[in-house]
PDB file of C-alpha atoms in Angstrom:
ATOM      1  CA  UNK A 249      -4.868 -21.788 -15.373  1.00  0.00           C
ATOM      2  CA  UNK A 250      -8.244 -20.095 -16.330  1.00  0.00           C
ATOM      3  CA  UNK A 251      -8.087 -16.775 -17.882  1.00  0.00           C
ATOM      4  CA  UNK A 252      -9.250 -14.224 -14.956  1.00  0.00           C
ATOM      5  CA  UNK A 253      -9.216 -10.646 -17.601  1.00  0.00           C
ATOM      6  CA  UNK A 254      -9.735 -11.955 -21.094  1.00  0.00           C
ATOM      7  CA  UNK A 255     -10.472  -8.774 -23.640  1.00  0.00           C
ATOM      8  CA  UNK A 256     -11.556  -9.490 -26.890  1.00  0.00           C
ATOM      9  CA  UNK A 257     -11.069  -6.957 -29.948  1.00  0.00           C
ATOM     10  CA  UNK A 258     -11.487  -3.835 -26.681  1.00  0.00           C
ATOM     11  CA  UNK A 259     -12.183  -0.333 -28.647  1.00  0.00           C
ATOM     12  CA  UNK A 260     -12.039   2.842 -26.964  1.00  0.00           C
ATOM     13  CA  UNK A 261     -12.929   5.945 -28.976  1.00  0.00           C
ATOM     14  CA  UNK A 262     -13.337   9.850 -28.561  1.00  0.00           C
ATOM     15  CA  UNK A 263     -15.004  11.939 -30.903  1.00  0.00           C
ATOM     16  CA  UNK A 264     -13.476  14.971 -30.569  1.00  0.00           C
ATOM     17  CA  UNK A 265     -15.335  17.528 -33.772  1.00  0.00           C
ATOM     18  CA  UNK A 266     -14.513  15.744 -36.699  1.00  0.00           C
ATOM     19  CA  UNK A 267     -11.326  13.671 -35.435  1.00  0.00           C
ATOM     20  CA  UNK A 268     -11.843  10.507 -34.062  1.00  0.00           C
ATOM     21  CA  UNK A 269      -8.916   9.634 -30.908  1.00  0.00           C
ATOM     22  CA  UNK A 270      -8.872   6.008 -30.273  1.00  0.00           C
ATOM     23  CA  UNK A 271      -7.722   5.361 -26.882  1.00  0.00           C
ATOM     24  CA  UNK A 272      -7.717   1.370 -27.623  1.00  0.00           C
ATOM     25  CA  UNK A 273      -7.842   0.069 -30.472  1.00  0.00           C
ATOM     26  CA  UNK A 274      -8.709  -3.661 -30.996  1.00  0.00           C
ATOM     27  CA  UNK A 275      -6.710  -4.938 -28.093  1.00  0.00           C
ATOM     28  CA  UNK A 276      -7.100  -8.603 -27.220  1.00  0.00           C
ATOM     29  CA  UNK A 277      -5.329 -10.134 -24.011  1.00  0.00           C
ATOM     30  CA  UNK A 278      -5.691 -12.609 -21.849  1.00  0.00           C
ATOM     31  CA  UNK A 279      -4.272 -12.480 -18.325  1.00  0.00           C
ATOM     32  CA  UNK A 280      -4.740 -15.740 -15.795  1.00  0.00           C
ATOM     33  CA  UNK A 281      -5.094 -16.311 -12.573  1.00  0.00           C
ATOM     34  CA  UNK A 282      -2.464 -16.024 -10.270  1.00  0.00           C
ATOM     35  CA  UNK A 283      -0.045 -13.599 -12.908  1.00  0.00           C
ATOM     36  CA  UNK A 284       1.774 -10.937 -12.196  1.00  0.00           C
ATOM     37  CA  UNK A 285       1.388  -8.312 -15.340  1.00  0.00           C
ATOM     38  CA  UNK A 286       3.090  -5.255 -16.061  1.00  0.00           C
ATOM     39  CA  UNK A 287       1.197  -2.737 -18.000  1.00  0.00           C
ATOM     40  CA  UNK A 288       3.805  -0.441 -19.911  1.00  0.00           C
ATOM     41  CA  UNK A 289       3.537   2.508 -22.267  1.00  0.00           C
ATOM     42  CA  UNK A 290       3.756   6.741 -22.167  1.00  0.00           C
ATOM     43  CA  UNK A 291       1.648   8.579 -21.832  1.00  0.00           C
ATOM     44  CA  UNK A 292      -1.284   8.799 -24.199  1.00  0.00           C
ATOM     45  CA  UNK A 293      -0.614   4.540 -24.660  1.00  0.00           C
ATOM     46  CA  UNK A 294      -3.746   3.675 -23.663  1.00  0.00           C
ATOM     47  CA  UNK A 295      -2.501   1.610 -20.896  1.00  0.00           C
ATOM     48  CA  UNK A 296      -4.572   3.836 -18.362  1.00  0.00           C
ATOM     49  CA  UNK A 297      -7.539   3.352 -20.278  1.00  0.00           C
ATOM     50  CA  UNK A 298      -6.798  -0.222 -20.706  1.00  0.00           C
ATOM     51  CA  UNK A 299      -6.844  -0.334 -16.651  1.00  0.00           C
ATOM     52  CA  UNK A 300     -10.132   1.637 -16.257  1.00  0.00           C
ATOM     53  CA  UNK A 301     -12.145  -0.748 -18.852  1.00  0.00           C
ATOM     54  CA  UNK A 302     -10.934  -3.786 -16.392  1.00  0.00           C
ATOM     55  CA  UNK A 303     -11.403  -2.398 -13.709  1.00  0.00           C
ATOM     56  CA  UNK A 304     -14.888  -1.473 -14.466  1.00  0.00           C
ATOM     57  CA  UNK A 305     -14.170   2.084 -14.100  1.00  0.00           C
ATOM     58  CA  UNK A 306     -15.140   2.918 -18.343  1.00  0.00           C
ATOM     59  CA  UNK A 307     -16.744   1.077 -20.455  1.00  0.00           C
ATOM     60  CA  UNK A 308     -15.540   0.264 -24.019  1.00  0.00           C
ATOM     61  CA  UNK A 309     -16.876   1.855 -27.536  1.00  0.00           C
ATOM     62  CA  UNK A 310     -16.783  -1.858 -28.771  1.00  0.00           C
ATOM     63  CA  UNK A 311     -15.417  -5.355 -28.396  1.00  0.00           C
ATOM     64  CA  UNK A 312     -15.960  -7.639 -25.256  1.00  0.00           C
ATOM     65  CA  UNK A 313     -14.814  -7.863 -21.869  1.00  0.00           C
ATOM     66  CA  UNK A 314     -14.912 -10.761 -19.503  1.00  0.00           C
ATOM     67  CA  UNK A 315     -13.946 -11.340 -16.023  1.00  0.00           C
ATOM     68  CA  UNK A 316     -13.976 -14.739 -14.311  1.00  0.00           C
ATOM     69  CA  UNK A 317     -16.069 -15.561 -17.528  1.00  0.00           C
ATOM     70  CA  UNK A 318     -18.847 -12.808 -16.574  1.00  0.00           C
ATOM     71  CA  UNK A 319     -18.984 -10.628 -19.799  1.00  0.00           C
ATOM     72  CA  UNK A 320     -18.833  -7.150 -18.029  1.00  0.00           C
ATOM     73  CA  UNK A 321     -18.239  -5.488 -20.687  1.00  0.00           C
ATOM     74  CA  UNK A 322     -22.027  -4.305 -21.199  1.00  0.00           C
ATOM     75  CA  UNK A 323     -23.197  -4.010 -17.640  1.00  0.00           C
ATOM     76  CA  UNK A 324     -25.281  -1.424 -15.898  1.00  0.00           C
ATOM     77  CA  UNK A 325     -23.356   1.514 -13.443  1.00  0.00           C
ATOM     78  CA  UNK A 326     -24.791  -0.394 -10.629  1.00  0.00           C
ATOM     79  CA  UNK A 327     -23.614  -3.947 -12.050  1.00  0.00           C
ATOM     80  CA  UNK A 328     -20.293  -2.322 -12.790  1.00  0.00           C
ATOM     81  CA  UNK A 329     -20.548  -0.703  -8.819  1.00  0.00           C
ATOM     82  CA  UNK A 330     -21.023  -3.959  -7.196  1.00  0.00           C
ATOM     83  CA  UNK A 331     -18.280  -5.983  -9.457  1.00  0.00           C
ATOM     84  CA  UNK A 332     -16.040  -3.236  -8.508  1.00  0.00           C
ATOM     85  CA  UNK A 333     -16.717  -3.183  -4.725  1.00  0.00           C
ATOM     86  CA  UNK A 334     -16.458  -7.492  -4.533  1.00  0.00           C
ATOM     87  CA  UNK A 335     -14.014  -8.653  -7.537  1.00  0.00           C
ATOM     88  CA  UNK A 336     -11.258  -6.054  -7.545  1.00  0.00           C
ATOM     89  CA  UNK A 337      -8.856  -3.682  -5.011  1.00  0.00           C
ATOM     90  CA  UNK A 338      -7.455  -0.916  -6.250  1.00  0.00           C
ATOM     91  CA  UNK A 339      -4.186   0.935  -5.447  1.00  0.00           C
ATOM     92  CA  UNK A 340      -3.509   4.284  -6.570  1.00  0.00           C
ATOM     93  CA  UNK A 341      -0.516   6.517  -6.575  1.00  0.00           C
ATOM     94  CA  UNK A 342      -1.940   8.817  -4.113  1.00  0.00           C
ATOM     95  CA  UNK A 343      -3.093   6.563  -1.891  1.00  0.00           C
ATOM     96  CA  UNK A 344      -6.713   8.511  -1.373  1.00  0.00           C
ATOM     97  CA  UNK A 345      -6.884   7.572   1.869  1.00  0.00           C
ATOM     98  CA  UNK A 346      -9.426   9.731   4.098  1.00  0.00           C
ATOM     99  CA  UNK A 347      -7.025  12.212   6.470  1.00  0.00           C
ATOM    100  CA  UNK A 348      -9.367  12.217   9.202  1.00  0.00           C
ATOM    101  CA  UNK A 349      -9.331   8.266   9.469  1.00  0.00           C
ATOM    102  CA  UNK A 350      -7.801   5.612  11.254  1.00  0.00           C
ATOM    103  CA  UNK A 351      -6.005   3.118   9.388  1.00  0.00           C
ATOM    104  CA  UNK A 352      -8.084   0.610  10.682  1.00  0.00           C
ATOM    105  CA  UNK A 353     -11.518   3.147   9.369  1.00  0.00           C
ATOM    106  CA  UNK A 354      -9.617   3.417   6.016  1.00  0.00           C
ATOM    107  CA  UNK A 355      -9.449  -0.444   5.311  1.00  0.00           C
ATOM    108  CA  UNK A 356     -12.718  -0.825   6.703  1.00  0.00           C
ATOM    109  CA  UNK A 357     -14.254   1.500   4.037  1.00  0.00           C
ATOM    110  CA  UNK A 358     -14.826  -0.851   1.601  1.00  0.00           C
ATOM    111  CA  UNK A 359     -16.912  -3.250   3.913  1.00  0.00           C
ATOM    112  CA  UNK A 360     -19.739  -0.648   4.594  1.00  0.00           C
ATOM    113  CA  UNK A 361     -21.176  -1.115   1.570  1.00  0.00           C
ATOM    114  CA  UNK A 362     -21.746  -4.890   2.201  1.00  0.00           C
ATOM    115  CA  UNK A 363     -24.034  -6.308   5.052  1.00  0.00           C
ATOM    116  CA  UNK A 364     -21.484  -7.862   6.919  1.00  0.00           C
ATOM    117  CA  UNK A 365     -21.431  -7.052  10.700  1.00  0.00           C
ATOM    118  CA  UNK A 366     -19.182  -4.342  12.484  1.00  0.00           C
ATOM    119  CA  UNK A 367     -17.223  -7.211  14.420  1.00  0.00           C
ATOM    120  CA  UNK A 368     -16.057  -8.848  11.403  1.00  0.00           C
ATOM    121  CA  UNK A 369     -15.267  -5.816   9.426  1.00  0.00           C
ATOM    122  CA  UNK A 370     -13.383  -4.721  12.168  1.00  0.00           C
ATOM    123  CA  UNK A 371     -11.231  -8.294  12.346  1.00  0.00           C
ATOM    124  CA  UNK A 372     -11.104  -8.278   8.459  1.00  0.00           C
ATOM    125  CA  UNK A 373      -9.164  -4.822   8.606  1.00  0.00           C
ATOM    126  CA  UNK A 374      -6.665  -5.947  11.534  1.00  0.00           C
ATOM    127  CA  UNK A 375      -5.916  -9.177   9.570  1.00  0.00           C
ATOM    128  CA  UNK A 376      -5.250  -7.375   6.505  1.00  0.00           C
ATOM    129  CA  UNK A 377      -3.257  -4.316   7.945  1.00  0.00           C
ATOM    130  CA  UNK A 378      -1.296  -6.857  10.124  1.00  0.00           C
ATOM    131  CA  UNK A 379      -0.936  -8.817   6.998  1.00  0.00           C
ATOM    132  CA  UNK A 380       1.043  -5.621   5.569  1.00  0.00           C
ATOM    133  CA  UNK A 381       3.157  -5.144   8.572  1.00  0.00           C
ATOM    134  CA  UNK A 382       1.195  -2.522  10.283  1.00  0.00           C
ATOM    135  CA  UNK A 383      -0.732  -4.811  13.053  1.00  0.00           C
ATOM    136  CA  UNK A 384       0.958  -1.870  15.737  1.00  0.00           C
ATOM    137  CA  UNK A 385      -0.425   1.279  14.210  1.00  0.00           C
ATOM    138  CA  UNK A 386      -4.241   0.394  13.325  1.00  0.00           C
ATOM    139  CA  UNK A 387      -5.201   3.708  14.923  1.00  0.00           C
ATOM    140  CA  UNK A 388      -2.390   6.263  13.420  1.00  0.00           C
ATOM    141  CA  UNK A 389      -3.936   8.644  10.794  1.00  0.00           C
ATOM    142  CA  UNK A 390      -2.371   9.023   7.085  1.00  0.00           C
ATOM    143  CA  UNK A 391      -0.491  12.259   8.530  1.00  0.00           C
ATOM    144  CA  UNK A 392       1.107  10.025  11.015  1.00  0.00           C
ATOM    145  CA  UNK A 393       2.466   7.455   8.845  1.00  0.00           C
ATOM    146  CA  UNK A 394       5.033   7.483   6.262  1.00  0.00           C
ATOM    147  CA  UNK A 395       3.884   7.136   2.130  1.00  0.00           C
ATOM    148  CA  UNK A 396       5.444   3.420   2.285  1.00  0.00           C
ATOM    149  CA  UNK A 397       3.383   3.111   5.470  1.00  0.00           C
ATOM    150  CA  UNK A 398      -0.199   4.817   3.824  1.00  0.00           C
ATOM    151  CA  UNK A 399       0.257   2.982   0.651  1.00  0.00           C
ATOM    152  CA  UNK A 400       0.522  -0.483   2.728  1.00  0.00           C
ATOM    153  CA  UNK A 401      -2.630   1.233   4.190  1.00  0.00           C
ATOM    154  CA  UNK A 402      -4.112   1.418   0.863  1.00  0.00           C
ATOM    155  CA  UNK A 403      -2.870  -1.709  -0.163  1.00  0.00           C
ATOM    156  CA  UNK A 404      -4.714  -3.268   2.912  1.00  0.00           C
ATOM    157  CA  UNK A 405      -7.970  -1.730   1.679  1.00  0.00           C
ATOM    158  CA  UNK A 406      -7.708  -3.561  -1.228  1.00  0.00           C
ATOM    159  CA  UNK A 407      -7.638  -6.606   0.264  1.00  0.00           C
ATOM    160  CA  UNK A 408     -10.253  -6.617   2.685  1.00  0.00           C
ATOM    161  CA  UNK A 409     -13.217  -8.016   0.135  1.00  0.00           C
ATOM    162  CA  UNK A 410     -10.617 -10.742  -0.589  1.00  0.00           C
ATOM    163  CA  UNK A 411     -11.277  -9.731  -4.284  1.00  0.00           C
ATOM    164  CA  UNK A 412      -9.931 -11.907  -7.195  1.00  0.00           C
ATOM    165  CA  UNK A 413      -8.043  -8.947  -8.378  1.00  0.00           C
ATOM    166  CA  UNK A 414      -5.259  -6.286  -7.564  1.00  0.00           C
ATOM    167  CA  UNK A 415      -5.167  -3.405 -10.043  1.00  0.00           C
ATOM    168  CA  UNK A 416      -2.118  -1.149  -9.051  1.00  0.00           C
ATOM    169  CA  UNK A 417      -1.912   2.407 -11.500  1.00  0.00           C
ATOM    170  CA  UNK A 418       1.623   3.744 -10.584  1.00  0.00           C
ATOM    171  CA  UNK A 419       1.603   2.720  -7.037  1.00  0.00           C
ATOM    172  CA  UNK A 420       5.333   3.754  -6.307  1.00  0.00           C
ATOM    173  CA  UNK A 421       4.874   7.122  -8.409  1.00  0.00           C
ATOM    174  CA  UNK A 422       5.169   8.986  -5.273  1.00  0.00           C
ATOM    175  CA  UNK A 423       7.452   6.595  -3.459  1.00  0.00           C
ATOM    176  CA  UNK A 424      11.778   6.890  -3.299  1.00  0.00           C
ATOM    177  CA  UNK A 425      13.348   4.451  -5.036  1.00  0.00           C
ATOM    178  CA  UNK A 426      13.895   2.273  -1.328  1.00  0.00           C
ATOM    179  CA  UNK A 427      10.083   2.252  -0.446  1.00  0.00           C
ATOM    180  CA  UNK A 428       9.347   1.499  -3.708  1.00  0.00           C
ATOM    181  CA  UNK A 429      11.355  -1.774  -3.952  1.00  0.00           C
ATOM    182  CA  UNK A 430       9.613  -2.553  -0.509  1.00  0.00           C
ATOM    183  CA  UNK A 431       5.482  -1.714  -1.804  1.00  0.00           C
ATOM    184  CA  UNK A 432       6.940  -3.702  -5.175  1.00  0.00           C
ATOM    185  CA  UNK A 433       8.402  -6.987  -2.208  1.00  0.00           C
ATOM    186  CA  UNK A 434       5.145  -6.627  -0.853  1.00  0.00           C
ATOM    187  CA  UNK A 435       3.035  -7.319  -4.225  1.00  0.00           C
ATOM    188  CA  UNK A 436       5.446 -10.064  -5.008  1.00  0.00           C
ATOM    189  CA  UNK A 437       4.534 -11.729  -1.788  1.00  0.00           C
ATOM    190  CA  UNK A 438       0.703 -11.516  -2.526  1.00  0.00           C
ATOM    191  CA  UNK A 439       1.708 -12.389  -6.016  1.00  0.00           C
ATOM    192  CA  UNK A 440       3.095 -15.804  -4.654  1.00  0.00           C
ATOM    193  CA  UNK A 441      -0.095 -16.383  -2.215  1.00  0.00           C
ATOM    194  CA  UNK A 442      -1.826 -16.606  -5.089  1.00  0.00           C
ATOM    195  CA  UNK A 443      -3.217 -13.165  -6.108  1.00  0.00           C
ATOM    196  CA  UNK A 444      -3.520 -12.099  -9.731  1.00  0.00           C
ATOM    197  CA  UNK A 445      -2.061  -8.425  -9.952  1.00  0.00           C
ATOM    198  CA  UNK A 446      -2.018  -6.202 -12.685  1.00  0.00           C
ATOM    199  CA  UNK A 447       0.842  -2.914 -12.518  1.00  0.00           C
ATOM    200  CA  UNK A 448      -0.020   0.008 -14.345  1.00  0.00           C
ATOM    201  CA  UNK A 449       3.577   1.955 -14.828  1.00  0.00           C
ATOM    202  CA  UNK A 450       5.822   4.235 -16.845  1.00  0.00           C
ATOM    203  CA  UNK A 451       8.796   3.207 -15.174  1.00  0.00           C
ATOM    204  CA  UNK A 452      10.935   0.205 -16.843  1.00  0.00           C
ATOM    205  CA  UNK A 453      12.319  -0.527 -13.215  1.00  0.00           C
ATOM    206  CA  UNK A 454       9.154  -1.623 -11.568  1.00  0.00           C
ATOM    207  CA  UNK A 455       8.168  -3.661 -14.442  1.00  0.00           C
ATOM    208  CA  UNK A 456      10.638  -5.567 -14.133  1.00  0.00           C
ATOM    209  CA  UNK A 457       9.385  -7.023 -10.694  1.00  0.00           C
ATOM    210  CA  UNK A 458       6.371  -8.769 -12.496  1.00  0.00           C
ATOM    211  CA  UNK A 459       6.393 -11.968 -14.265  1.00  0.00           C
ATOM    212  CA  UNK A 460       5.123 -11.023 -17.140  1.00  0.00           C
ATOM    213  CA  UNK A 461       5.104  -7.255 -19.236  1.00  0.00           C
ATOM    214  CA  UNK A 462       2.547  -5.929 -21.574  1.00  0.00           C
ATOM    215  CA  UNK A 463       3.986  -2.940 -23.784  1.00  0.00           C
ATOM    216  CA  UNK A 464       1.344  -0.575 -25.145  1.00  0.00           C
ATOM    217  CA  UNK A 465       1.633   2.089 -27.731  1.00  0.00           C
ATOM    218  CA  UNK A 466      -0.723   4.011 -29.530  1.00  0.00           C
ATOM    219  CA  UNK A 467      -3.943   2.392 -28.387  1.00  0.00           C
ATOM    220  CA  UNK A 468      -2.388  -0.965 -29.203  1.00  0.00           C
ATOM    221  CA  UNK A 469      -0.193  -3.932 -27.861  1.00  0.00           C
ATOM    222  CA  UNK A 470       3.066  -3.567 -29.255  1.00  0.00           C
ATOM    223  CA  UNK A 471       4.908  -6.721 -27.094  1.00  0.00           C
ATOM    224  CA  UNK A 472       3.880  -9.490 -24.283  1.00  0.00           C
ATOM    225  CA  UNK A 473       6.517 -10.826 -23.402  1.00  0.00           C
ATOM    226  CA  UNK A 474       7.422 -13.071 -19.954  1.00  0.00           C
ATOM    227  CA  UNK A 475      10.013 -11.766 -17.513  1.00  0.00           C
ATOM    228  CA  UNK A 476      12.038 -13.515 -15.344  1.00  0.00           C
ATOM    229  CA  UNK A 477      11.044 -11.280 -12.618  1.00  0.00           C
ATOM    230  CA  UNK A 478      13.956  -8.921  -9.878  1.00  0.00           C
ATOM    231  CA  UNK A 479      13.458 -10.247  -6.710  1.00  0.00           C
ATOM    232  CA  UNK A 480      12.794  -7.325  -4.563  1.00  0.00           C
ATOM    233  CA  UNK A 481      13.689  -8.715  -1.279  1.00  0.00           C
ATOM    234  CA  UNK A 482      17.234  -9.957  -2.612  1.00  0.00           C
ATOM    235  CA  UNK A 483      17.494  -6.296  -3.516  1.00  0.00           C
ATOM    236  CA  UNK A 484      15.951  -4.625  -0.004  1.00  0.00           C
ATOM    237  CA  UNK A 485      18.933  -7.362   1.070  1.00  0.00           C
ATOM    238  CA  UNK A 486      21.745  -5.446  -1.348  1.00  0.00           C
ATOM    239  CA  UNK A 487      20.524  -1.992  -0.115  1.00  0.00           C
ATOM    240  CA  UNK A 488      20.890  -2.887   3.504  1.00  0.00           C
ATOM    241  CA  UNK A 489      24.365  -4.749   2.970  1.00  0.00           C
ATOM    242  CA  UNK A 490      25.192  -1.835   1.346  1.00  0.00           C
ATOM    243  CA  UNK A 491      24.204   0.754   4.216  1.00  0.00           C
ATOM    244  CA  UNK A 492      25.812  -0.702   7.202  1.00  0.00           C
ATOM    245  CA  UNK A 493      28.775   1.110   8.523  1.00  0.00           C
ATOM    246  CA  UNK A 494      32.268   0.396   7.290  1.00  0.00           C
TER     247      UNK A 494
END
């Protein structure tokens, strides 16, 4: 497999008055396409930072950055913009979808910043929110829907530029513990179409769902390891066993 994120030597520094904070320091990974990563650490790890440089959201202090073999790492705002609106989707723990929206306006969002026509944008977001098990609520607004339901929303979104990559930063935070196994099924699924997703999370239990986990402390990688991934339907299968009726 080709490496999709490869990071080479990544810095991240503040200068905060005379004490220098390094957010990342020297971090070198490689993640191919078609993984499933976990991104672990506390707070203050640098895995959030770690997210943001490949996502295109910051830029490093030093070191290199490449994606699909582009280096990125050095790019304009507007180069950064456009990698960001074609190569990647992005989940986020709250969702962010706009309240006064559709589902099917929400996923289309992304797709008004390209020139592709209003008949195909439209089809694009159907496919995709069908694709997430929502083909019978397209017009329901977030308020309508439940937070598994908006985050499938959101998750829809950021497929609809078919981009290369799925960056997830704590996408079950505000979840229970059922729809979370459910949003974590749902990655697996994309996961095994072929999708390269990287998990940004705290929380040892939702690691465990991806394939392979990334441990960071103190600006630094402290393990990569491969896991032999929970299969979250087989436990969506134990929960419902488990709830029927005596």
């Amino acid at each position: 497999m080709a490496a999709l994120i490869e990071t080479r030597n990544l810095v991240k520094e503040y200068v905060m008055g005379t004490n220098h904070v390094f957010a990342l320091n020297d971090v070198s990974i490689s993640i191919h396409e078609g993984e499933f990563v976990a991104i672990m650490g506390a707070s203050g790890s640098g895995k959030s930072t770690f997210m943001n440089v490949i996502g295109c959201l910051d830029a490093p202090t030093s070191g290199e950055y490449y994606l699909a073999g582009e280096r990125v790492s050095e790019l304009s705002s507007d180069e950064l913009a456009a990698i960001r609106n074609k190569r990647i989707g992005f989940i986020f723990q709250q969702f962010n979808l706009l309240p006064r929206t559709s589902a099917l306006d929400n996923v289309e969002l992304p797709l008004l910043y390209s020139s592709i026509p209003a008949a195909e944008r439209r089809a694009r977001a159907i496919q995709r929110l069908t694709e997430v098990g929502l083909g019978e609520r397209i017009d329901h607004r977030p308020a309508q829907l439940s937070g598994g339901q908006q985050q499938r929303v959101a998750i829809a979104r950021a497929l609809v530029n078919n981009p290369a990559l799925i960056l997830a930063d704590e996408p079950t935070g505000a979840l229970d513990s059922r729809t979370s196994i459910e949003i974590m099924a749902l990655l697996q699924k994309l996961n095994a179409q072929g999708m390269t997703i990287v998990v940004v999370t705290h929380e040892h239990d939702i690691a465990e769902f991806a394939s392979r986990i990334i441990t960071f402390r103190d600006g630094q990688v402290i393990n990569d390891q491969v896991n032999r991934p929970d299969d979250a339907l087989l436990q969506l299968s134990k929960l419902d066993r488990a709830e029927q009726p005596v």
